[in-house]
Amino acid sequence: MRFRHLLTLISVGLIVSTTIYLPFIRTTCPPTGLSLRELAVLNNTKVGAAVGVSYLRFEPLYQETLKIEFNSVTDEWSMKWDVIHPNKDSYAFTDADFIVDFAVRNGMAVRGHSLVWHEALPDWLTDYNWTRDELLTILHEHITTLVEHYKGKVYAWDVVNEALNTDGSLRSTIWLDTIGPEYIDLAFQWAHEADPDAILFYNDFGIETAGPKQDALIELLRGLLQRGIPVHGAGLQMHSSNTSPPPAQLATAIERISNLGLQVQVTEMDVQIYDDVGTFEEKLQRQADQYRGALQVCLDNPACTGVTLWGFTDAHSWVYWLLGHSYPEEAPLIFDPDYQPKPAYFAMTKVLGERYCQLQP
Ligand code: XIL
């Protein structure tokens, strides 16, 4: 009896002392043994990854790594038109719901991607000559249905994706060609009406670097704001390489957008090593520098509210499909195909750890 009392006393003592002291031990500077996700939380930011539903469904290590290391997810495929709206009068939410429910269950934020894009469109939509009014009705219904379906679960949407050409003109798409440039204003308005709490982004690639496309982005955003359109931020995709963009260019892009009073997120980062020179290890070090640099400049500007990677393991990346290279000639993400953290992972955790320490009184 006495022995049991002693055991109880010891257990209670352990629990109380751990509860009191653990937060201090775990957040000593620099913090040790914390995951990317824990460090992101300490820095009050989001570090996310794009998720493929087939990997999430069938690979336990994929699930485990995702929930330990990231506090935000983006669905890589299944919120796109061709998957989620396969027929004019029906929606297929199962795959996207699987990802969103996983994220919500595990306390992760969800970025919705994307409501209006020129790719991944179903044949029923592209193989018919819609009138302007018909296409407006279809777009309105699509945006309203998706945003309402995920209301309260998706906190931010890429409303319009890749509407600009490299020279800064508007891209010729079914949307522009049939509706005219107002499709952009309308898409934001309709998304806002469906969920007034959602943060609405314009998302594109190649706007991280100086040039006509970045200038056009700034003008596009300025125009939206002047017309009172509910746009809240710009997403910089950041499909990068070991040499481009230099972090200083990203910092300038973030500053230009934040000067408009908008927030910025890095939304699809990966870093290709294929074109770089040197040994595999040297390439991985330079890749780590790119991830470190991007995270650092994002943390430097309070308008930058998160960094999402386009995948997280080198076993699964769209880059292989895009350019036809295979591992290890290409290896764009922060975990290797066996889920082992790469130098880029350690660079990111180090930046977050150091930043957290700088902010302590
Ligand atoms: C890509 C996916 O990663 C591929 O698997 C898919 O087949 C094509 O789309 N910019 C975007 C993303 O906004 O939606 C794209 O995702 C990558 C480029």
Tab-separated table of C-alpha atoms in Angstrom, residues 204-206 208 236-240 245 250 266-271 290 294:
chain	number	residue	atom	x	y	z
A	204	ASP	CA	1.915	32.880	-60.266
A	205	PHE	CA	5.430	31.746	-61.194
A	206	GLY	CA	8.356	33.893	-62.319
A	208	GLU	CA	9.888	36.448	-57.751
A	236	LEU	CA	4.971	33.428	-55.318
A	237	GLN	CA	5.328	29.876	-56.591
A	238	MET	CA	9.146	29.824	-56.364
A	239	HIS	CA	9.894	26.851	-58.585
A	240	SER	CA	13.607	27.559	-58.298
A	245	PRO	CA	16.215	33.382	-57.916
A	250	LEU	CA	12.713	37.415	-53.547
A	266	VAL	CA	5.772	31.384	-51.053
A	267	THR	CA	3.340	28.782	-52.368
A	268	GLU	CA	5.099	26.075	-54.407
A	269	MET	CA	8.783	26.072	-53.635
A	270	ASP	CA	11.150	23.434	-54.971
A	271	VAL	CA	14.793	23.782	-55.945
A	290	GLN	CA	18.399	28.450	-51.552
A	294	ALA	CA	13.990	32.016	-49.106
